[in-house]
Amino acid sequence: MSSIVTRFAPSPTGFLHIGNLRTALFNYLIARKAGGTFVLRLDDTDPERSTQGYIDAIQQDLEWLGLEWDRMEQQSRRLDRYHDAAAKLRADGRFYECFESPAELDLKRKKQLNMGRPPVYDRAARALSEEEKAKLRAERDGYWRFLLDQNRIAWEDGILGPLSIDAASVSDPVLIRADGQVLYTLASVVDDMDMGITHVVRGSDHVTNTATQIQIIEALGGTPCAFAHHSLLTGPQGEALSKRLGVLSLRDLREQGVTPAALLSLMARLGSSQPVELRRSLDEIADGFDLAQFGSAPTKFDAEDLWPLTRADLQARPYADVADTIAALGVPEALAPQFWDVARENITRLDDLSGWWALCRDGAEPDIAPEDADFVAEALRLLPPPPYGPTTWKDWTDAVKSATGRKGKGLFMPLRKALTGRPHGPDMGALMPLLQRVPALERAQ
Ligand code: GLU
């Protein structure tokens, strides 16, 4: 096993959505390509919003996609470690206690903005004397900020290239809340260090966090790992996706019939210089995956793009892969492989199979245009009742052609519509042996 270690660190406060998948997949692929380790880390330090239900759902979604993790970690079980780190920062003079309420902070920010200054915390709490602090503590609980070194923090970003952020333009981050809750920034840094994480890929909304985290890691005596920030997804017109992410949860997409290979194929290439095409295994997806080929511009995501990939994925499935689904529809075993061959090219999602089986089993309401009524009636007189064989369609249409003189589309289309009730669908020669009933014929008799 190589020494590459990546992690996917969702907060179990909701279902995974398409944006989370991008982060999960990138981290998974980096580890997989290198023969390294992929850690699933649950950022559950918020006891009010984190639930076991969401933890289970996250695991189920990742399992469904085949994104297996080598190890799982849970922040709520590591609180002692975070408090140790906080104690070190406190002892080293990098932590200071603050008392301003959210309203007071808000007022400060407004004043700064009015004066045309950036709304960076002014470090007023550092000037408090011990007596003043003791007085404030009697009124309310203090919370803790990390004292940034006001220099430029630079790193080579795996996607964005050389990046730097002036720490003076960033507020000292709060790492421990007044109620004692350890916040993500501290927990994440301690975990990344303790777990030997070598590469972190996350959304570009974390760029400022990365700058502060680099300083915290260094203050704790660690070495920052490699960071990469992928662009955020937008809707097809470039609109913010954040409000729609609820409907773009992985479970919804799964429910709608999107397949894992379709999702993974799209998300592993979308926003990169490589074409999106169906790749049916994670090995194929990992092959050629390269972070450096992703751009910094927001990435347009259109859920519609998942359907051609889903179709292609389903069409490529051998019968054995769908045998259970087909058996569950009630298709007799003797007809099932042939049914799959006929139906596979006419489905977008697996659920569409039930419609085709209903057609085979019950037949369809005939669709007969008034001008074709006589022609169809004559043709039906030449059709025996089911069961049919592989040459029935050819034999029948040959006979109808000789009897009526019709040919081409004028011959085939009205017959297809009379038998299937629709103008498109499977090859009729292949469909006929599956037809158990033909209502048009029953009515004509
Ligand atoms: N729980 C954080 C989030 O979901 C993790 C960010 C990170 O990768 O460090 O945004």
PDB file of N, CA, C and O in Angstrom, residues 331-391:
ATOM      1  N   VAL A 331     -41.702 -12.179 -15.643  1.00  0.00           N
ATOM      2  CA  VAL A 331     -41.406 -12.694 -16.988  1.00  0.00           C
ATOM      3  C   VAL A 331     -41.029 -14.171 -16.848  1.00  0.00           C
ATOM      4  O   VAL A 331     -40.143 -14.510 -16.058  1.00  0.00           O
ATOM      5  N   PRO A 332     -41.706 -15.090 -17.581  1.00  0.00           N
ATOM      6  CA  PRO A 332     -41.349 -16.514 -17.469  1.00  0.00           C
ATOM      7  C   PRO A 332     -39.884 -16.717 -17.858  1.00  0.00           C
ATOM      8  O   PRO A 332     -39.385 -16.061 -18.767  1.00  0.00           O
ATOM      9  N   GLU A 333     -39.244 -17.624 -17.158  1.00  0.00           N
ATOM     10  CA  GLU A 333     -37.809 -17.819 -17.346  1.00  0.00           C
ATOM     11  C   GLU A 333     -37.452 -18.098 -18.802  1.00  0.00           C
ATOM     12  O   GLU A 333     -36.425 -17.623 -19.308  1.00  0.00           O
ATOM     13  N   ALA A 334     -38.309 -18.855 -19.478  1.00  0.00           N
ATOM     14  CA  ALA A 334     -37.998 -19.240 -20.859  1.00  0.00           C
ATOM     15  C   ALA A 334     -37.946 -18.025 -21.783  1.00  0.00           C
ATOM     16  O   ALA A 334     -37.253 -18.038 -22.798  1.00  0.00           O
ATOM     17  N   LEU A 335     -38.679 -16.990 -21.437  1.00  0.00           N
ATOM     18  CA  LEU A 335     -38.717 -15.801 -22.315  1.00  0.00           C
ATOM     19  C   LEU A 335     -37.755 -14.712 -21.864  1.00  0.00           C
ATOM     20  O   LEU A 335     -37.494 -13.761 -22.602  1.00  0.00           O
ATOM     21  N   ALA A 336     -37.233 -14.849 -20.630  1.00  0.00           N
ATOM     22  CA  ALA A 336     -36.549 -13.713 -20.013  1.00  0.00           C
ATOM     23  C   ALA A 336     -35.316 -13.212 -20.784  1.00  0.00           C
ATOM     24  O   ALA A 336     -35.205 -12.005 -21.030  1.00  0.00           O
ATOM     25  N   PRO A 337     -34.382 -14.089 -21.201  1.00  0.00           N
ATOM     26  CA  PRO A 337     -33.200 -13.562 -21.909  1.00  0.00           C
ATOM     27  C   PRO A 337     -33.595 -12.830 -23.189  1.00  0.00           C
ATOM     28  O   PRO A 337     -33.060 -11.771 -23.512  1.00  0.00           O
ATOM     29  N   GLN A 338     -34.586 -13.401 -23.881  1.00  0.00           N
ATOM     30  CA  GLN A 338     -35.018 -12.771 -25.123  1.00  0.00           C
ATOM     31  C   GLN A 338     -35.715 -11.438 -24.846  1.00  0.00           C
ATOM     32  O   GLN A 338     -35.556 -10.471 -25.576  1.00  0.00           O
ATOM     33  N   PHE A 339     -36.477 -11.425 -23.761  1.00  0.00           N
ATOM     34  CA  PHE A 339     -37.147 -10.184 -23.379  1.00  0.00           C
ATOM     35  C   PHE A 339     -36.106  -9.091 -23.132  1.00  0.00           C
ATOM     36  O   PHE A 339     -36.248  -7.951 -23.585  1.00  0.00           O
ATOM     37  N   TRP A 340     -35.042  -9.422 -22.434  1.00  0.00           N
ATOM     38  CA  TRP A 340     -33.992  -8.427 -22.169  1.00  0.00           C
ATOM     39  C   TRP A 340     -33.375  -7.936 -23.479  1.00  0.00           C
ATOM     40  O   TRP A 340     -33.173  -6.739 -23.683  1.00  0.00           O
ATOM     41  N   ASP A 341     -33.103  -8.863 -24.380  1.00  0.00           N
ATOM     42  CA  ASP A 341     -32.505  -8.469 -25.660  1.00  0.00           C
ATOM     43  C   ASP A 341     -33.378  -7.484 -26.418  1.00  0.00           C
ATOM     44  O   ASP A 341     -32.896  -6.561 -27.052  1.00  0.00           O
ATOM     45  N   VAL A 342     -34.679  -7.715 -26.332  1.00  0.00           N
ATOM     46  CA  VAL A 342     -35.615  -6.878 -27.078  1.00  0.00           C
ATOM     47  C   VAL A 342     -35.808  -5.532 -26.385  1.00  0.00           C
ATOM     48  O   VAL A 342     -35.850  -4.485 -27.019  1.00  0.00           O
ATOM     49  N   ALA A 343     -35.896  -5.568 -25.067  1.00  0.00           N
ATOM     50  CA  ALA A 343     -36.275  -4.353 -24.338  1.00  0.00           C
ATOM     51  C   ALA A 343     -35.094  -3.424 -24.067  1.00  0.00           C
ATOM     52  O   ALA A 343     -35.265  -2.204 -23.970  1.00  0.00           O
ATOM     53  N   ARG A 344     -33.898  -3.951 -23.942  1.00  0.00           N
ATOM     54  CA  ARG A 344     -32.761  -3.154 -23.446  1.00  0.00           C
ATOM     55  C   ARG A 344     -32.525  -1.883 -24.244  1.00  0.00           C
ATOM     56  O   ARG A 344     -32.099  -0.877 -23.687  1.00  0.00           O
ATOM     57  N   GLU A 345     -32.774  -1.943 -25.527  1.00  0.00           N
ATOM     58  CA  GLU A 345     -32.487  -0.752 -26.335  1.00  0.00           C
ATOM     59  C   GLU A 345     -33.592   0.275 -26.270  1.00  0.00           C
ATOM     60  O   GLU A 345     -33.489   1.336 -26.866  1.00  0.00           O
ATOM     61  N   ASN A 346     -34.648  -0.076 -25.585  1.00  0.00           N
ATOM     62  CA  ASN A 346     -35.795   0.830 -25.531  1.00  0.00           C
ATOM     63  C   ASN A 346     -36.090   1.324 -24.137  1.00  0.00           C
ATOM     64  O   ASN A 346     -37.214   1.726 -23.845  1.00  0.00           O
ATOM     65  N   ILE A 347     -35.085   1.269 -23.272  1.00  0.00           N
ATOM     66  CA  ILE A 347     -35.300   1.766 -21.919  1.00  0.00           C
ATOM     67  C   ILE A 347     -34.281   2.843 -21.581  1.00  0.00           C
ATOM     68  O   ILE A 347     -33.175   2.850 -22.119  1.00  0.00           O
ATOM     69  N   THR A 348     -34.707   3.767 -20.728  1.00  0.00           N
ATOM     70  CA  THR A 348     -33.785   4.782 -20.216  1.00  0.00           C
ATOM     71  C   THR A 348     -33.425   4.434 -18.789  1.00  0.00           C
ATOM     72  O   THR A 348     -32.344   4.699 -18.323  1.00  0.00           O
ATOM     73  N   ARG A 349     -34.379   3.831 -18.080  1.00  0.00           N
ATOM     74  CA  ARG A 349     -34.137   3.388 -16.709  1.00  0.00           C
ATOM     75  C   ARG A 349     -34.694   1.980 -16.594  1.00  0.00           C
ATOM     76  O   ARG A 349     -35.549   1.579 -17.387  1.00  0.00           O
ATOM     77  N   LEU A 350     -34.203   1.254 -15.613  1.00  0.00           N
ATOM     78  CA  LEU A 350     -34.604  -0.140 -15.475  1.00  0.00           C
ATOM     79  C   LEU A 350     -36.111  -0.280 -15.274  1.00  0.00           C
ATOM     80  O   LEU A 350     -36.724  -1.240 -15.735  1.00  0.00           O
ATOM     81  N   ASP A 351     -36.708   0.705 -14.619  1.00  0.00           N
ATOM     82  CA  ASP A 351     -38.155   0.665 -14.367  1.00  0.00           C
ATOM     83  C   ASP A 351     -38.969   0.618 -15.659  1.00  0.00           C
ATOM     84  O   ASP A 351     -40.118   0.183 -15.650  1.00  0.00           O
ATOM     85  N   ASP A 352     -38.374   1.121 -16.742  1.00  0.00           N
ATOM     86  CA  ASP A 352     -39.112   1.120 -18.006  1.00  0.00           C
ATOM     87  C   ASP A 352     -39.399  -0.305 -18.491  1.00  0.00           C
ATOM     88  O   ASP A 352     -40.261  -0.514 -19.340  1.00  0.00           O
ATOM     89  N   LEU A 353     -38.676  -1.268 -17.947  1.00  0.00           N
ATOM     90  CA  LEU A 353     -38.903  -2.661 -18.368  1.00  0.00           C
ATOM     91  C   LEU A 353     -40.332  -3.096 -18.089  1.00  0.00           C
ATOM     92  O   LEU A 353     -40.907  -3.870 -18.839  1.00  0.00           O
ATOM     93  N   SER A 354     -40.897  -2.580 -16.989  1.00  0.00           N
ATOM     94  CA  SER A 354     -42.228  -3.073 -16.624  1.00  0.00           C
ATOM     95  C   SER A 354     -43.251  -2.706 -17.696  1.00  0.00           C
ATOM     96  O   SER A 354     -44.157  -3.481 -17.985  1.00  0.00           O
ATOM     97  N   GLY A 355     -43.079  -1.544 -18.322  1.00  0.00           N
ATOM     98  CA  GLY A 355     -43.995  -1.144 -19.392  1.00  0.00           C
ATOM     99  C   GLY A 355     -43.887  -2.086 -20.590  1.00  0.00           C
ATOM    100  O   GLY A 355     -44.899  -2.500 -21.169  1.00  0.00           O
ATOM    101  N   TRP A 356     -42.663  -2.437 -20.918  1.00  0.00           N
ATOM    102  CA  TRP A 356     -42.493  -3.348 -22.068  1.00  0.00           C
ATOM    103  C   TRP A 356     -43.022  -4.731 -21.739  1.00  0.00           C
ATOM    104  O   TRP A 356     -43.583  -5.422 -22.591  1.00  0.00           O
ATOM    105  N   TRP A 357     -42.842  -5.155 -20.483  1.00  0.00           N
ATOM    106  CA  TRP A 357     -43.379  -6.479 -20.141  1.00  0.00           C
ATOM    107  C   TRP A 357     -44.908  -6.451 -20.149  1.00  0.00           C
ATOM    108  O   TRP A 357     -45.556  -7.392 -20.616  1.00  0.00           O
ATOM    109  N   ALA A 358     -45.495  -5.343 -19.691  1.00  0.00           N
ATOM    110  CA  ALA A 358     -46.962  -5.240 -19.727  1.00  0.00           C
ATOM    111  C   ALA A 358     -47.452  -5.360 -21.172  1.00  0.00           C
ATOM    112  O   ALA A 358     -48.467  -6.009 -21.454  1.00  0.00           O
ATOM    113  N   LEU A 359     -46.701  -4.756 -22.085  1.00  0.00           N
ATOM    114  CA  LEU A 359     -47.085  -4.843 -23.501  1.00  0.00           C
ATOM    115  C   LEU A 359     -47.028  -6.301 -23.973  1.00  0.00           C
ATOM    116  O   LEU A 359     -47.941  -6.787 -24.654  1.00  0.00           O
ATOM    117  N   CYS A 360     -45.953  -6.991 -23.627  1.00  0.00           N
ATOM    118  CA  CYS A 360     -45.812  -8.388 -24.063  1.00  0.00           C
ATOM    119  C   CYS A 360     -46.905  -9.260 -23.456  1.00  0.00           C
ATOM    120  O   CYS A 360     -47.501 -10.109 -24.120  1.00  0.00           O
ATOM    121  N   ARG A 361     -47.182  -9.036 -22.194  1.00  0.00           N
ATOM    122  CA  ARG A 361     -48.120  -9.901 -21.475  1.00  0.00           C
ATOM    123  C   ARG A 361     -49.574  -9.639 -21.859  1.00  0.00           C
ATOM    124  O   ARG A 361     -50.342 -10.547 -22.144  1.00  0.00           O
ATOM    125  N   ASP A 362     -49.926  -8.348 -21.902  1.00  0.00           N
ATOM    126  CA  ASP A 362     -51.351  -8.010 -22.087  1.00  0.00           C
ATOM    127  C   ASP A 362     -51.662  -7.488 -23.477  1.00  0.00           C
ATOM    128  O   ASP A 362     -52.833  -7.296 -23.803  1.00  0.00           O
ATOM    129  N   GLY A 363     -50.613  -7.183 -24.242  1.00  0.00           N
ATOM    130  CA  GLY A 363     -50.851  -6.503 -25.509  1.00  0.00           C
ATOM    131  C   GLY A 363     -51.173  -5.052 -25.244  1.00  0.00           C
ATOM    132  O   GLY A 363     -51.178  -4.609 -24.103  1.00  0.00           O
ATOM    133  N   ALA A 364     -51.446  -4.318 -26.342  1.00  0.00           N
ATOM    134  CA  ALA A 364     -51.674  -2.879 -26.185  1.00  0.00           C
ATOM    135  C   ALA A 364     -53.011  -2.490 -26.773  1.00  0.00           C
ATOM    136  O   ALA A 364     -53.552  -3.181 -27.633  1.00  0.00           O
ATOM    137  N   GLU A 365     -53.509  -1.363 -26.282  1.00  0.00           N
ATOM    138  CA  GLU A 365     -54.686  -0.728 -26.897  1.00  0.00           C
ATOM    139  C   GLU A 365     -54.272  -0.373 -28.336  1.00  0.00           C
ATOM    140  O   GLU A 365     -53.322   0.385 -28.540  1.00  0.00           O
ATOM    141  N   PRO A 366     -54.928  -0.916 -29.345  1.00  0.00           N
ATOM    142  CA  PRO A 366     -54.471  -0.663 -30.717  1.00  0.00           C
ATOM    143  C   PRO A 366     -54.592   0.804 -31.090  1.00  0.00           C
ATOM    144  O   PRO A 366     -55.511   1.485 -30.648  1.00  0.00           O
ATOM    145  N   ASP A 367     -53.641   1.258 -31.880  1.00  0.00           N
ATOM    146  CA  ASP A 367     -53.704   2.626 -32.408  1.00  0.00           C
ATOM    147  C   ASP A 367     -53.881   2.490 -33.918  1.00  0.00           C
ATOM    148  O   ASP A 367     -52.938   2.136 -34.632  1.00  0.00           O
ATOM    149  N   ILE A 368     -55.107   2.721 -34.372  1.00  0.00           N
ATOM    150  CA  ILE A 368     -55.389   2.519 -35.804  1.00  0.00           C
ATOM    151  C   ILE A 368     -55.997   3.804 -36.379  1.00  0.00           C
ATOM    152  O   ILE A 368     -57.076   4.232 -35.959  1.00  0.00           O
ATOM    153  N   ALA A 369     -55.294   4.406 -37.321  1.00  0.00           N
ATOM    154  CA  ALA A 369     -55.806   5.635 -37.944  1.00  0.00           C
ATOM    155  C   ALA A 369     -57.004   5.262 -38.818  1.00  0.00           C
ATOM    156  O   ALA A 369     -57.008   4.178 -39.424  1.00  0.00           O
ATOM    157  N   PRO A 370     -58.022   6.134 -38.892  1.00  0.00           N
ATOM    158  CA  PRO A 370     -59.223   5.788 -39.672  1.00  0.00           C
ATOM    159  C   PRO A 370     -58.880   5.370 -41.105  1.00  0.00           C
ATOM    160  O   PRO A 370     -59.449   4.404 -41.619  1.00  0.00           O
ATOM    161  N   GLU A 371     -57.894   6.060 -41.711  1.00  0.00           N
ATOM    162  CA  GLU A 371     -57.591   5.728 -43.104  1.00  0.00           C
ATOM    163  C   GLU A 371     -56.900   4.372 -43.239  1.00  0.00           C
ATOM    164  O   GLU A 371     -56.813   3.827 -44.330  1.00  0.00           O
ATOM    165  N   ASP A 372     -56.412   3.818 -42.123  1.00  0.00           N
ATOM    166  CA  ASP A 372     -55.763   2.506 -42.186  1.00  0.00           C
ATOM    167  C   ASP A 372     -56.685   1.387 -41.719  1.00  0.00           C
ATOM    168  O   ASP A 372     -56.289   0.212 -41.697  1.00  0.00           O
ATOM    169  N   ALA A 373     -57.905   1.732 -41.315  1.00  0.00           N
ATOM    170  CA  ALA A 373     -58.776   0.738 -40.666  1.00  0.00           C
ATOM    171  C   ALA A 373     -59.011  -0.490 -41.551  1.00  0.00           C
ATOM    172  O   ALA A 373     -58.882  -1.636 -41.095  1.00  0.00           O
ATOM    173  N   ASP A 374     -59.302  -0.266 -42.809  1.00  0.00           N
ATOM    174  CA  ASP A 374     -59.584  -1.408 -43.686  1.00  0.00           C
ATOM    175  C   ASP A 374     -58.339  -2.248 -43.907  1.00  0.00           C
ATOM    176  O   ASP A 374     -58.379  -3.481 -43.879  1.00  0.00           O
ATOM    177  N   PHE A 375     -57.240  -1.515 -44.122  1.00  0.00           N
ATOM    178  CA  PHE A 375     -55.976  -2.214 -44.345  1.00  0.00           C
ATOM    179  C   PHE A 375     -55.630  -3.096 -43.135  1.00  0.00           C
ATOM    180  O   PHE A 375     -55.291  -4.271 -43.278  1.00  0.00           O
ATOM    181  N   VAL A 376     -55.750  -2.523 -41.938  1.00  0.00           N
ATOM    182  CA  VAL A 376     -55.388  -3.272 -40.735  1.00  0.00           C
ATOM    183  C   VAL A 376     -56.344  -4.463 -40.546  1.00  0.00           C
ATOM    184  O   VAL A 376     -55.909  -5.575 -40.223  1.00  0.00           O
ATOM    185  N   ALA A 377     -57.625  -4.235 -40.840  1.00  0.00           N
ATOM    186  CA  ALA A 377     -58.601  -5.319 -40.682  1.00  0.00           C
ATOM    187  C   ALA A 377     -58.243  -6.479 -41.619  1.00  0.00           C
ATOM    188  O   ALA A 377     -58.261  -7.659 -41.222  1.00  0.00           O
ATOM    189  N   GLU A 378     -57.845  -6.132 -42.814  1.00  0.00           N
ATOM    190  CA  GLU A 378     -57.481  -7.172 -43.781  1.00  0.00           C
ATOM    191  C   GLU A 378     -56.221  -7.910 -43.298  1.00  0.00           C
ATOM    192  O   GLU A 378     -56.128  -9.132 -43.345  1.00  0.00           O
ATOM    193  N   ALA A 379     -55.258  -7.124 -42.804  1.00  0.00           N
ATOM    194  CA  ALA A 379     -54.001  -7.720 -42.335  1.00  0.00           C
ATOM    195  C   ALA A 379     -54.254  -8.660 -41.164  1.00  0.00           C
ATOM    196  O   ALA A 379     -53.678  -9.751 -41.094  1.00  0.00           O
ATOM    197  N   LEU A 380     -55.133  -8.246 -40.256  1.00  0.00           N
ATOM    198  CA  LEU A 380     -55.355  -9.070 -39.063  1.00  0.00           C
ATOM    199  C   LEU A 380     -55.985 -10.417 -39.419  1.00  0.00           C
ATOM    200  O   LEU A 380     -55.820 -11.402 -38.699  1.00  0.00           O
ATOM    201  N   ARG A 381     -56.712 -10.449 -40.551  1.00  0.00           N
ATOM    202  CA  ARG A 381     -57.289 -11.730 -40.973  1.00  0.00           C
ATOM    203  C   ARG A 381     -56.196 -12.735 -41.348  1.00  0.00           C
ATOM    204  O   ARG A 381     -56.423 -13.930 -41.391  1.00  0.00           O
ATOM    205  N   LEU A 382     -54.997 -12.195 -41.626  1.00  0.00           N
ATOM    206  CA  LEU A 382     -53.890 -13.076 -42.034  1.00  0.00           C
ATOM    207  C   LEU A 382     -52.975 -13.451 -40.856  1.00  0.00           C
ATOM    208  O   LEU A 382     -51.980 -14.134 -41.041  1.00  0.00           O
ATOM    209  N   LEU A 383     -53.315 -12.943 -39.660  1.00  0.00           N
ATOM    210  CA  LEU A 383     -52.452 -13.206 -38.494  1.00  0.00           C
ATOM    211  C   LEU A 383     -53.089 -14.268 -37.601  1.00  0.00           C
ATOM    212  O   LEU A 383     -54.208 -14.077 -37.121  1.00  0.00           O
ATOM    213  N   PRO A 384     -52.380 -15.383 -37.356  1.00  0.00           N
ATOM    214  CA  PRO A 384     -52.918 -16.373 -36.414  1.00  0.00           C
ATOM    215  C   PRO A 384     -52.801 -15.849 -34.986  1.00  0.00           C
ATOM    216  O   PRO A 384     -52.063 -14.893 -34.747  1.00  0.00           O
ATOM    217  N   PRO A 385     -53.482 -16.451 -34.029  1.00  0.00           N
ATOM    218  CA  PRO A 385     -53.316 -16.018 -32.626  1.00  0.00           C
ATOM    219  C   PRO A 385     -51.944 -16.459 -32.094  1.00  0.00           C
ATOM    220  O   PRO A 385     -51.336 -17.349 -32.669  1.00  0.00           O
ATOM    221  N   PRO A 386     -51.480 -15.812 -30.992  1.00  0.00           N
ATOM    222  CA  PRO A 386     -50.201 -16.215 -30.390  1.00  0.00           C
ATOM    223  C   PRO A 386     -50.302 -17.668 -29.920  1.00  0.00           C
ATOM    224  O   PRO A 386     -51.434 -18.147 -29.750  1.00  0.00           O
ATOM    225  N   PRO A 387     -49.189 -18.351 -29.623  1.00  0.00           N
ATOM    226  CA  PRO A 387     -47.809 -17.843 -29.593  1.00  0.00           C
ATOM    227  C   PRO A 387     -47.186 -17.731 -30.982  1.00  0.00           C
ATOM    228  O   PRO A 387     -47.576 -18.441 -31.893  1.00  0.00           O
ATOM    229  N   TYR A 388     -46.202 -16.831 -31.054  1.00  0.00           N
ATOM    230  CA  TYR A 388     -45.514 -16.573 -32.315  1.00  0.00           C
ATOM    231  C   TYR A 388     -44.070 -17.030 -32.265  1.00  0.00           C
ATOM    232  O   TYR A 388     -43.496 -17.216 -31.194  1.00  0.00           O
ATOM    233  N   GLY A 389     -43.499 -17.150 -33.435  1.00  0.00           N
ATOM    234  CA  GLY A 389     -42.092 -17.576 -33.532  1.00  0.00           C
ATOM    235  C   GLY A 389     -41.229 -16.495 -34.152  1.00  0.00           C
ATOM    236  O   GLY A 389     -41.718 -15.412 -34.480  1.00  0.00           O
ATOM    237  N   PRO A 390     -39.972 -16.796 -34.344  1.00  0.00           N
ATOM    238  CA  PRO A 390     -39.020 -15.792 -34.834  1.00  0.00           C
ATOM    239  C   PRO A 390     -39.314 -15.328 -36.264  1.00  0.00           C
ATOM    240  O   PRO A 390     -38.879 -14.256 -36.667  1.00  0.00           O
ATOM    241  N   THR A 391     -40.083 -16.109 -37.048  1.00  0.00           N
ATOM    242  CA  THR A 391     -40.322 -15.673 -38.437  1.00  0.00           C
ATOM    243  C   THR A 391     -41.741 -15.138 -38.618  1.00  0.00           C
ATOM    244  O   THR A 391     -42.133 -14.775 -39.722  1.00  0.00           O
TER     245      THR A 391
END
